[in-house]
Short mmCIF file of C-alpha atoms and ligand atoms in Angstrom, two decimals:
data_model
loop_
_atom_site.label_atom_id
_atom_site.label_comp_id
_atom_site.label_asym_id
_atom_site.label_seq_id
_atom_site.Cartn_x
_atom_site.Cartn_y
_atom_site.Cartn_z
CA UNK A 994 91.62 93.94 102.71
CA UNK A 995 94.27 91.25 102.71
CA UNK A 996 93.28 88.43 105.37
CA UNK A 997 95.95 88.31 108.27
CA UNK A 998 97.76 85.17 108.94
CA UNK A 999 99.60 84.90 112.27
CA UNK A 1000 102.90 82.57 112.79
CA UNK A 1001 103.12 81.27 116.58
CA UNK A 1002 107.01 79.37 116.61
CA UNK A 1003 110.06 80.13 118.14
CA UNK A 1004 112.08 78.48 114.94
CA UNK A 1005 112.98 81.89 113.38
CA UNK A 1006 114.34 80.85 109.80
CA UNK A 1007 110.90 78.90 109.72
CA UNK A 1008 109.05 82.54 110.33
CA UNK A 1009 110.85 84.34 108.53
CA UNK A 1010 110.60 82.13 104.93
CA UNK A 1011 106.38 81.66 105.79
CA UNK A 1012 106.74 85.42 105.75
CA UNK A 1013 108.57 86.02 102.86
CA UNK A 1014 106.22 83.26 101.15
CA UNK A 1015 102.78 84.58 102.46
CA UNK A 1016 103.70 88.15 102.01
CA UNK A 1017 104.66 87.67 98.53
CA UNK A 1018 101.12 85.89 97.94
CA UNK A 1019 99.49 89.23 99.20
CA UNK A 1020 98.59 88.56 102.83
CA UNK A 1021 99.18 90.19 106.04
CA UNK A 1022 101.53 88.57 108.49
CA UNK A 1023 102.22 89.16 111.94
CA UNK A 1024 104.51 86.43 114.21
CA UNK A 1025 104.92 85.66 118.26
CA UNK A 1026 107.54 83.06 119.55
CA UNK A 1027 105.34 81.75 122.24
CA UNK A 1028 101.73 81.41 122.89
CA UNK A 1029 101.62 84.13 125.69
CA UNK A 1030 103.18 86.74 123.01
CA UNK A 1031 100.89 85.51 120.62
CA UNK A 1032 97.59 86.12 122.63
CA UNK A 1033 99.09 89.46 123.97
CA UNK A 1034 98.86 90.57 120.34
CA UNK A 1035 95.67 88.62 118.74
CA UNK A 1036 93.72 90.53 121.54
CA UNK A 1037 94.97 93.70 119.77
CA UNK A 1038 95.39 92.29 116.37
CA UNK A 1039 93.15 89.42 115.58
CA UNK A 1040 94.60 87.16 112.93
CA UNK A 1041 91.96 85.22 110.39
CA UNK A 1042 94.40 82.18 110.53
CA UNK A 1043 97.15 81.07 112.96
CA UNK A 1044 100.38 78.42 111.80
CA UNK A 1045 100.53 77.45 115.32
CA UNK A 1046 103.65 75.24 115.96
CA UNK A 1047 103.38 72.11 118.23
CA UNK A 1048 106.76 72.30 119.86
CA UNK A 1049 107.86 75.59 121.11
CA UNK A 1050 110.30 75.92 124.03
CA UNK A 1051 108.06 78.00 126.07
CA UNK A 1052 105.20 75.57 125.91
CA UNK A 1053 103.54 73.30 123.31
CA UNK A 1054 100.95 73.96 120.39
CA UNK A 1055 98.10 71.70 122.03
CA UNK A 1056 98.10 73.41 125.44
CA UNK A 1057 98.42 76.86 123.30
CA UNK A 1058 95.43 75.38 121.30
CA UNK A 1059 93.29 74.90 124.30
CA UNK A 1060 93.83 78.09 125.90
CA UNK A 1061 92.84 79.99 122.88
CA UNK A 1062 89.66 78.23 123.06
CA UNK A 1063 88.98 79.19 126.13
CA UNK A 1064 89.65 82.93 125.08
CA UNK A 1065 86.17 84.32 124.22
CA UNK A 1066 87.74 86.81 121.35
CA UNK A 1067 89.67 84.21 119.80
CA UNK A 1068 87.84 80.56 120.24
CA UNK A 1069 86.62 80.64 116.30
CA UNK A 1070 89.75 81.56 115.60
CA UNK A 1071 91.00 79.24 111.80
CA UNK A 1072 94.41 77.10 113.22
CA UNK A 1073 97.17 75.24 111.27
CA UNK A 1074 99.02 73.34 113.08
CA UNK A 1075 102.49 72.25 111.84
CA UNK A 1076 105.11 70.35 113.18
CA UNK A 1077 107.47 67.66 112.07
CA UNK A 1078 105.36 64.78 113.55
CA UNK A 1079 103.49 62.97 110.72
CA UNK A 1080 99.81 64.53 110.47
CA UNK A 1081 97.52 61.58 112.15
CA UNK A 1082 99.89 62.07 115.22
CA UNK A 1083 98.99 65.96 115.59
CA UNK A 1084 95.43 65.03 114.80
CA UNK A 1085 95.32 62.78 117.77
CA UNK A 1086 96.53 65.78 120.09
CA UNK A 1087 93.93 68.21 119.18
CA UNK A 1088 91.09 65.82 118.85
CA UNK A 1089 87.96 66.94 118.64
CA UNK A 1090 88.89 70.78 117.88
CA UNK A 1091 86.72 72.69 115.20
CA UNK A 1092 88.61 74.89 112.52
CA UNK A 1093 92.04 72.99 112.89
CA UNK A 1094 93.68 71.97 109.69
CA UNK A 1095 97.53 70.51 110.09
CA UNK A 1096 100.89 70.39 108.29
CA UNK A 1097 103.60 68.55 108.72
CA UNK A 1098 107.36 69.91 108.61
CA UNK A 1099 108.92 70.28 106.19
CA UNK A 1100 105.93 71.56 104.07
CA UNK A 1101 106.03 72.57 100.95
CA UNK A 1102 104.46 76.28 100.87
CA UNK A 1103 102.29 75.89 98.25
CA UNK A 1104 100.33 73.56 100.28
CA UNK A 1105 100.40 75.98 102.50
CA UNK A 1106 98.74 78.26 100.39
CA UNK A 1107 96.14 76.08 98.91
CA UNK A 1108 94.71 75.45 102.86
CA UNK A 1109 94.95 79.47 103.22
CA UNK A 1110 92.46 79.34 100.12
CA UNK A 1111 90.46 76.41 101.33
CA UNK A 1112 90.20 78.59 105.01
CA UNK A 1113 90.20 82.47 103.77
CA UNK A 1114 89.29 82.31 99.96
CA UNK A 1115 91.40 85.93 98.41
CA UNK A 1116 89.02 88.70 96.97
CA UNK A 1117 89.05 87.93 93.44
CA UNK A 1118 90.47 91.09 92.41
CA UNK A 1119 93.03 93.56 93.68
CA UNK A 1120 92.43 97.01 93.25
CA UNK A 1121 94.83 99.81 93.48
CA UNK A 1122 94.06 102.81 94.58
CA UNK A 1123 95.92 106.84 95.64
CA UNK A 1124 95.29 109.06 98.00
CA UNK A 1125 93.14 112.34 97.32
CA UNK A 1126 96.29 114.68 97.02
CA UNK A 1127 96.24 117.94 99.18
CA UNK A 1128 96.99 119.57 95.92
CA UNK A 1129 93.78 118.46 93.51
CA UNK A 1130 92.71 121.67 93.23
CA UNK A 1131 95.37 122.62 90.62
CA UNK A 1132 94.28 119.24 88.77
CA UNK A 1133 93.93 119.12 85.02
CA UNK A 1134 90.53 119.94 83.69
CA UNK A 1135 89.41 119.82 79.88
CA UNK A 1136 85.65 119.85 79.97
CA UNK A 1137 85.09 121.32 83.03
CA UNK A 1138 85.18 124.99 84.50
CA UNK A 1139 87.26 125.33 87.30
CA UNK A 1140 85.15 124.83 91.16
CA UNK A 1141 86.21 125.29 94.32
CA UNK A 1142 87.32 121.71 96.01
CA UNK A 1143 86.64 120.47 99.80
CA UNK A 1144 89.62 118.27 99.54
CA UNK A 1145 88.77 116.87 102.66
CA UNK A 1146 85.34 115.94 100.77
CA UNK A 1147 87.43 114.57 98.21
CA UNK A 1148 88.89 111.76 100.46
CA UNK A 1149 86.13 110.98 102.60
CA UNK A 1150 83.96 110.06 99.21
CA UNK A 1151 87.34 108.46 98.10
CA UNK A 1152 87.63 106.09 101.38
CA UNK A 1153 84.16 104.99 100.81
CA UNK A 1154 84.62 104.44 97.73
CA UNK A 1155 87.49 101.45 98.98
CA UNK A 1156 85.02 100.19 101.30
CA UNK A 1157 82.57 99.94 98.34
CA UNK A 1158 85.17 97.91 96.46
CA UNK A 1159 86.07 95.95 99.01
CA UNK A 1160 82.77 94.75 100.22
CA UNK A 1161 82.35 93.98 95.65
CA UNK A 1162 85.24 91.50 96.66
CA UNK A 1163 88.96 93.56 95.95
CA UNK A 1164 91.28 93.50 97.80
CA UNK A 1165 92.34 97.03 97.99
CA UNK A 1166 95.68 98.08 97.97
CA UNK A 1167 96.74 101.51 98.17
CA UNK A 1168 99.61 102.70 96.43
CA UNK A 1169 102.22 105.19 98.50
CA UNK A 1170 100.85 108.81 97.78
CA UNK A 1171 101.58 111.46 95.79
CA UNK A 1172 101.01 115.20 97.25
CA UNK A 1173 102.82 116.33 94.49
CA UNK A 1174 100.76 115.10 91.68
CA UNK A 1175 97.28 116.63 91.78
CA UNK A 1176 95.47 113.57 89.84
CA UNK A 1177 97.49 110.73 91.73
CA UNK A 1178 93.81 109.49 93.11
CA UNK A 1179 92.79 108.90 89.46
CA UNK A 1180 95.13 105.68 89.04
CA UNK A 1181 93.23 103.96 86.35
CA UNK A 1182 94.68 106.57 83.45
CA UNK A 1183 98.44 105.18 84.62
CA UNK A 1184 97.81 101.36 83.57
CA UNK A 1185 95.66 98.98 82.14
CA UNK A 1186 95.68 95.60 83.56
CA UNK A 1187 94.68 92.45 81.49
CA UNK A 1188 94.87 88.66 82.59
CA UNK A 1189 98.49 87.80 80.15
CA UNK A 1190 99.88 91.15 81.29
CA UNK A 1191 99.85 94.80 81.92
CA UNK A 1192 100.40 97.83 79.92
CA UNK A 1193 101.87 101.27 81.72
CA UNK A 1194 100.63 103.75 80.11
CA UNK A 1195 102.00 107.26 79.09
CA UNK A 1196 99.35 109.32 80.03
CA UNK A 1197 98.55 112.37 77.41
CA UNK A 1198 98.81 115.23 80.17
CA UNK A 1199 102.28 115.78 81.11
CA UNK A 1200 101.68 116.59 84.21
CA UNK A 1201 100.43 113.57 84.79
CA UNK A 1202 103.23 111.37 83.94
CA UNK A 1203 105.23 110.94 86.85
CA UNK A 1204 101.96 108.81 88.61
CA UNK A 1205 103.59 105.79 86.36
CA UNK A 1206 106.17 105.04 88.37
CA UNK A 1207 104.42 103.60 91.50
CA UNK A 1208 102.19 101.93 89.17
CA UNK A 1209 104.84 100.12 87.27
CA UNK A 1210 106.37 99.09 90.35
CA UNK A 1211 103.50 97.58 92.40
CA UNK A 1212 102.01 95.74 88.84
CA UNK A 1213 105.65 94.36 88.09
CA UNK A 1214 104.93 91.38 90.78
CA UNK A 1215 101.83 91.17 89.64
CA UNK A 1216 102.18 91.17 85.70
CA UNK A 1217 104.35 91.11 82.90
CA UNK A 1218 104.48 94.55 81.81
CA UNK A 1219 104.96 96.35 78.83
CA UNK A 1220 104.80 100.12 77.91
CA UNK A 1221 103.62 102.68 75.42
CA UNK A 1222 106.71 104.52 74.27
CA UNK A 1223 107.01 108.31 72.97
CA UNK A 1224 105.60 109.50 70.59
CA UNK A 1225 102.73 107.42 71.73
CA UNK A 1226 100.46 108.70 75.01
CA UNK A 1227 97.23 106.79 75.95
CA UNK A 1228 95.37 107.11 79.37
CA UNK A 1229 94.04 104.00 80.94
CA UNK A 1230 90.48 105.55 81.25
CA UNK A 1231 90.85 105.53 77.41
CA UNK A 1232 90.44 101.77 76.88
CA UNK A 1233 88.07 99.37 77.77
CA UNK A 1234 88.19 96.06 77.73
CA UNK A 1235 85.48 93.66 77.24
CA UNK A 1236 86.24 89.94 77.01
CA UNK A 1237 89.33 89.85 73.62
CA UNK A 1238 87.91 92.57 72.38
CA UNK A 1239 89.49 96.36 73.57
CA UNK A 1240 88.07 99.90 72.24
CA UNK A 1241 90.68 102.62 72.71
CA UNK A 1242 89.40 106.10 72.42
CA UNK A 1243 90.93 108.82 70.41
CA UNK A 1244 90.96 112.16 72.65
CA UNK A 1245 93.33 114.63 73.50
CA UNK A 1246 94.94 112.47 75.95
CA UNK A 1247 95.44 108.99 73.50
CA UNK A 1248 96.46 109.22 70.30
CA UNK A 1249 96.55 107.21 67.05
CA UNK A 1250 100.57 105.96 67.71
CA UNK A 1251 99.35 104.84 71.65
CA UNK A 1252 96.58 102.77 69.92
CA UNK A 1253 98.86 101.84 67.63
CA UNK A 1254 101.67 100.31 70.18
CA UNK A 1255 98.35 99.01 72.00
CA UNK A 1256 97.34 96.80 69.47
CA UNK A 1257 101.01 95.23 68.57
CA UNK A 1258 101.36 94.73 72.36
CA UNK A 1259 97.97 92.81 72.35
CA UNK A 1260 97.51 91.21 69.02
CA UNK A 1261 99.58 87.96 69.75
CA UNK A 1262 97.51 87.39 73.05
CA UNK A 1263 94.52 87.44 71.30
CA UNK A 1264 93.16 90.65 71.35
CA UNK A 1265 91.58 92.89 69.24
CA UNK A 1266 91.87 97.05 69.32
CA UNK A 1267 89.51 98.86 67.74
CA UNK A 1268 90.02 102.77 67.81
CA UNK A 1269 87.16 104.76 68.61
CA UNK A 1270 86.65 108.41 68.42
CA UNK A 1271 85.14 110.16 71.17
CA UNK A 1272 84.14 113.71 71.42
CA UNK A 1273 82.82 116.74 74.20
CA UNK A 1274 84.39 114.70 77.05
CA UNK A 1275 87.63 113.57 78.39
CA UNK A 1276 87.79 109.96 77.95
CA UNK A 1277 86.44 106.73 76.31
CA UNK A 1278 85.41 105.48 79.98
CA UNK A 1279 83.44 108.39 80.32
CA UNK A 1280 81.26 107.80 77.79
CA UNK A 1281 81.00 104.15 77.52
CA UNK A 1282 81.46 101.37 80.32
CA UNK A 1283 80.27 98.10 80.45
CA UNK A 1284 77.51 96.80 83.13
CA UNK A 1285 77.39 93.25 82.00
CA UNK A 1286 79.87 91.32 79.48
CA UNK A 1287 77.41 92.18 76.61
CA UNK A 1288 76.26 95.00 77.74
CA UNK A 1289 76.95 98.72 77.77
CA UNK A 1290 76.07 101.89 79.37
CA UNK A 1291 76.33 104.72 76.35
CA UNK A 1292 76.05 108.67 75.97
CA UNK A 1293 75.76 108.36 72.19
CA UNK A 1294 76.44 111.90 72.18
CA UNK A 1295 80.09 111.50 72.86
CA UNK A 1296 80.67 108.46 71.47
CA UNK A 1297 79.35 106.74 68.28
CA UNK A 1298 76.66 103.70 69.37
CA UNK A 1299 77.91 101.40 65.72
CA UNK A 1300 81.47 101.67 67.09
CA UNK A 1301 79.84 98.22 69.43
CA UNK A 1302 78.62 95.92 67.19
CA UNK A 1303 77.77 92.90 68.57
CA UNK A 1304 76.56 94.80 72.27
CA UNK A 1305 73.40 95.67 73.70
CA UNK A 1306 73.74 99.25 74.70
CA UNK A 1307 71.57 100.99 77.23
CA UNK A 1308 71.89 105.05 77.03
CA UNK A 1309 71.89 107.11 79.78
CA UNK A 1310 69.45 109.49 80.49
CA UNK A 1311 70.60 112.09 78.55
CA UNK A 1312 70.27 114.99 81.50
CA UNK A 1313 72.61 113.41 83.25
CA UNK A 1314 75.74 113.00 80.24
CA UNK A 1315 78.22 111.90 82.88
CA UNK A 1316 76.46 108.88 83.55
CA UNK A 1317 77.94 106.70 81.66
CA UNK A 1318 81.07 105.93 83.71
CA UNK A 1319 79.65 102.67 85.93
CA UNK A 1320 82.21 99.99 87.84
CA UNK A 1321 81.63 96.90 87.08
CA UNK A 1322 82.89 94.03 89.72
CA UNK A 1323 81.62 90.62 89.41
CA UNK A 1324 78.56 90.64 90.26
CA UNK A 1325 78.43 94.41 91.83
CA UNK A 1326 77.99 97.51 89.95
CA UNK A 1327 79.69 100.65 91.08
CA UNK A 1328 77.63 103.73 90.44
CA UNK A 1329 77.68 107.61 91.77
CA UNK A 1330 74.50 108.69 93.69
CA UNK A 1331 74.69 112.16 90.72
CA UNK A 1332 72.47 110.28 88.33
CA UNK A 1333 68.86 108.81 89.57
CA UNK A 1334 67.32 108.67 86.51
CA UNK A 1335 69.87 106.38 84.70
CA UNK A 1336 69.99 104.22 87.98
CA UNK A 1337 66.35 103.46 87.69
CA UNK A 1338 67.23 102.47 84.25
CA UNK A 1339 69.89 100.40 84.82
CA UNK A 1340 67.57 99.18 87.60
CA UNK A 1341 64.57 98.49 85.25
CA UNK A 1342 67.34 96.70 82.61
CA UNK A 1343 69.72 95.20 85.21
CA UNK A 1344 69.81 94.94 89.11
CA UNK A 1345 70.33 97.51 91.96
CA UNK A 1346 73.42 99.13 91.49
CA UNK A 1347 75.70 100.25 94.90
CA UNK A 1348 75.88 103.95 94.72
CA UNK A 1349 78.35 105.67 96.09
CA UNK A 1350 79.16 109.76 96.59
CA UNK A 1351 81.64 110.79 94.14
CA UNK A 1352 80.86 114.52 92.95
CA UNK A 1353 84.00 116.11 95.10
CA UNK A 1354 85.84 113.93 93.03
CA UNK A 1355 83.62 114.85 89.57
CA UNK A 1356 85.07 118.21 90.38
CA UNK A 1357 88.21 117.00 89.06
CA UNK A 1358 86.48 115.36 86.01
CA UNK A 1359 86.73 111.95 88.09
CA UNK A 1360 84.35 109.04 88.33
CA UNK A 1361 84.11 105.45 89.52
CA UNK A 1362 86.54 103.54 87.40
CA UNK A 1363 89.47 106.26 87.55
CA UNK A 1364 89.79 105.97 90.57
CA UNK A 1365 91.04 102.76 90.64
CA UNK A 1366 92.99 99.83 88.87
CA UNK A 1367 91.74 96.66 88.62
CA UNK A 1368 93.46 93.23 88.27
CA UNK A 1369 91.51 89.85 88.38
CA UNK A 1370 93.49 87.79 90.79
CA UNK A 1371 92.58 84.69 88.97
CA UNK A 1372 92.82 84.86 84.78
CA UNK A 1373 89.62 84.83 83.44
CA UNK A 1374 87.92 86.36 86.91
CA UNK A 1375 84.75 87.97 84.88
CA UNK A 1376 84.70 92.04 85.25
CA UNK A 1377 82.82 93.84 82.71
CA UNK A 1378 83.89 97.37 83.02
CA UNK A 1379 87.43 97.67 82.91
C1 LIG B 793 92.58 114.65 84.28
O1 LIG B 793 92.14 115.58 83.63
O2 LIG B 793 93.46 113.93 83.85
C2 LIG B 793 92.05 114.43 85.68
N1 LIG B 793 91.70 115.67 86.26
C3 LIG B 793 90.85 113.51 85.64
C4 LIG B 793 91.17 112.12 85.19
C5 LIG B 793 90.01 111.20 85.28
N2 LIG B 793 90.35 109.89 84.87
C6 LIG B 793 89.58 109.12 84.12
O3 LIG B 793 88.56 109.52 83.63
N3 LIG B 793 90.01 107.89 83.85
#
């Protein structure tokens, strides 16, 4: 989750621009205008950092300072101090303090937000995720024969599944929800994200292409965006990327003109498309994902193992044949509990994976990676998988 910064001053044009600035950079901000209003709501609220002013009308920074040491919930508390006296003087005032950094006013905010990094480093991706919509049961299914859905199952998996990628280091950010739109949870088919920019996809299942909108609108601050046009459609869980090089499967959901408009949208940054075909399941992700940069997790049954030259390709155990969709995060990899034997594979050939419960989900012909959208925070952030 996004860390929380706190602003203690009573100089409200001053708040209100940190805001705008911090909010912007994907943080959570609460303010106070004195240092009683301020611990009133850090009791309820802890803050990871506070921009604590040093001269406030109602009483000054180091006084304000001192008292929050003395608070047991809120003595490690991270403090910036800020103020327009030169930075030795405020140093004096709080000598001897632990986890005090200082600015001096007027600052210029992107010093600001290179001490936020130096105190609270960001996840190093963001993740995007939807709701479980009360309505999944009337999802679209293409391999799979109808089953009854606990969509109350469905969510719980789904909110562990956030914790899972938080803890692999995203910062997850849920999108507004959809009731409306049975397969809003699976957000990866409306997008796929790359370092230079993003591409909004127009997924092959009409039904399923009004999730774009939210999607184009939370990436747009994020990305510069382009989009398949009609006649093309391609689902995100159709293409993965791996380093420059991208495979987009052909299915019913992507065709050749999607791959087509993929490529020209990718070929002057670098990157190559290769079209793959893909057959007896619904997407390219759910046959191959990757586990390491060179590495790949295969069900050579759907999809063709030459089509990855260059790769060293594991196959799943093949009585499990939706095993092949893994999430790869840094150094974490995202796996449902559904398939022991190709975790003791992966196991023997890579690490421990984290497992997490997703077969409510697999009800709607889900898995790990659709049910989020992944952007490296920094270009060049390494995540095999996407
Ligand atoms: C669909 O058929 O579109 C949804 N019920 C499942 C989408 C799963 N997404 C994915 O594999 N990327």
């Amino acid at each position: 989750m996004a860390a929380t910064i706190a602003i203690c001053d009573d100089d409200q044009s001053f708040v209100e621009l940190t805001t705008r600035y911090l909010v912007f950079h994907g943080y959570s901000v609460w303010s106070a205008e004195d240092p009683a209003g301020f611990t009133a709501r850090a009791l309820e609220e802890p803050p990871d950092v506070l921009l604590l002013d040093m001269q406030m009308r109602g009483g000054g920074g180091p006084q304000a300072l001192a008292a929050i040491r003395e608070c047991p919930e809120l003595k490690n508390l991270k403090v910036i101090m800020c103020s327009g006296m030169p930075v030795e003087q405020m140093a004096l005032w709080a000598e001897g303090m632990a986890g005090v950094k200082y600015l001096a006013k007027p600052f210029d905010t992107r010093r600001l937000g290179q001490l936020l990094e130096e105190i609270v480093p960001k996840a190093a991706f963001i993740a995007f995720t939807r709701a479980v919509s009360p309505q999944m049961a009337r999802c679209e299914l293409t391999h799979l024969e109808r089953s009854v859905i606990d969509v109350k199952r469905a969510a719980a998996q789904h909110e562990a599944y956030e914790k899972a990628l938080s803890k692999a280091g995203c910062d997850v950010r849920r999108l507004s929800a959809a009731p409306d739109l049975p397969d809003s949870v699976f957000v990866e088919d409306a997008a796929v994200v790359f370092d230079e920019l993003a591409v909004i996809a127009r997924p092959g299942a009409e039904t399923r292409r009004g999730e774009v909108v939210e999607v184009e609108k939370a990436l747009s601050g994020l990305r510069h965006l382009e989009k398949i046009e009609s006649p093309g459609t391609l689902d995100g869980g159709d293409v993965l990327v791996a380093g420059k090089r991208v495979f987009a499967g052909r299915t019913a959901r992507t065709n050749d003109e999607g791959i087509r408009q993929l490529g020209l949208l990718l070929a002057p940054r670098g990157y190559v498309v290769a079209a793959v075909p893909v057959t007896g399941c619904l997407h390219l992700k759910s046959a191959v994902t990757a586990f390491d940069e060179n590495s790949l997790l295969i069900n050579s049954k759907w999809v063709p193992r030459d089509a990855f030259p260059g790769f060293d390709l594991l196959e799943i155990d093949p009585s499990e044949p939706y095993a092949a969709n893994v999430l790869k995060l840094g150094e974490t990899l995202i796996m449902p509990s559904a398939f022991p034997k190709t975790r003791a594979r992966l196991e023997r050939e890579w690490k421990k994976p984290v497992i997490v419960d997703a077969d409510e989900l697999a009800k709607a012909e889900g898995a790990v990676t659709c049910c989020s959208l992944i952007a490296a925070r920094r270009p060049g952030e390494p995540r095999a998988g996407c």
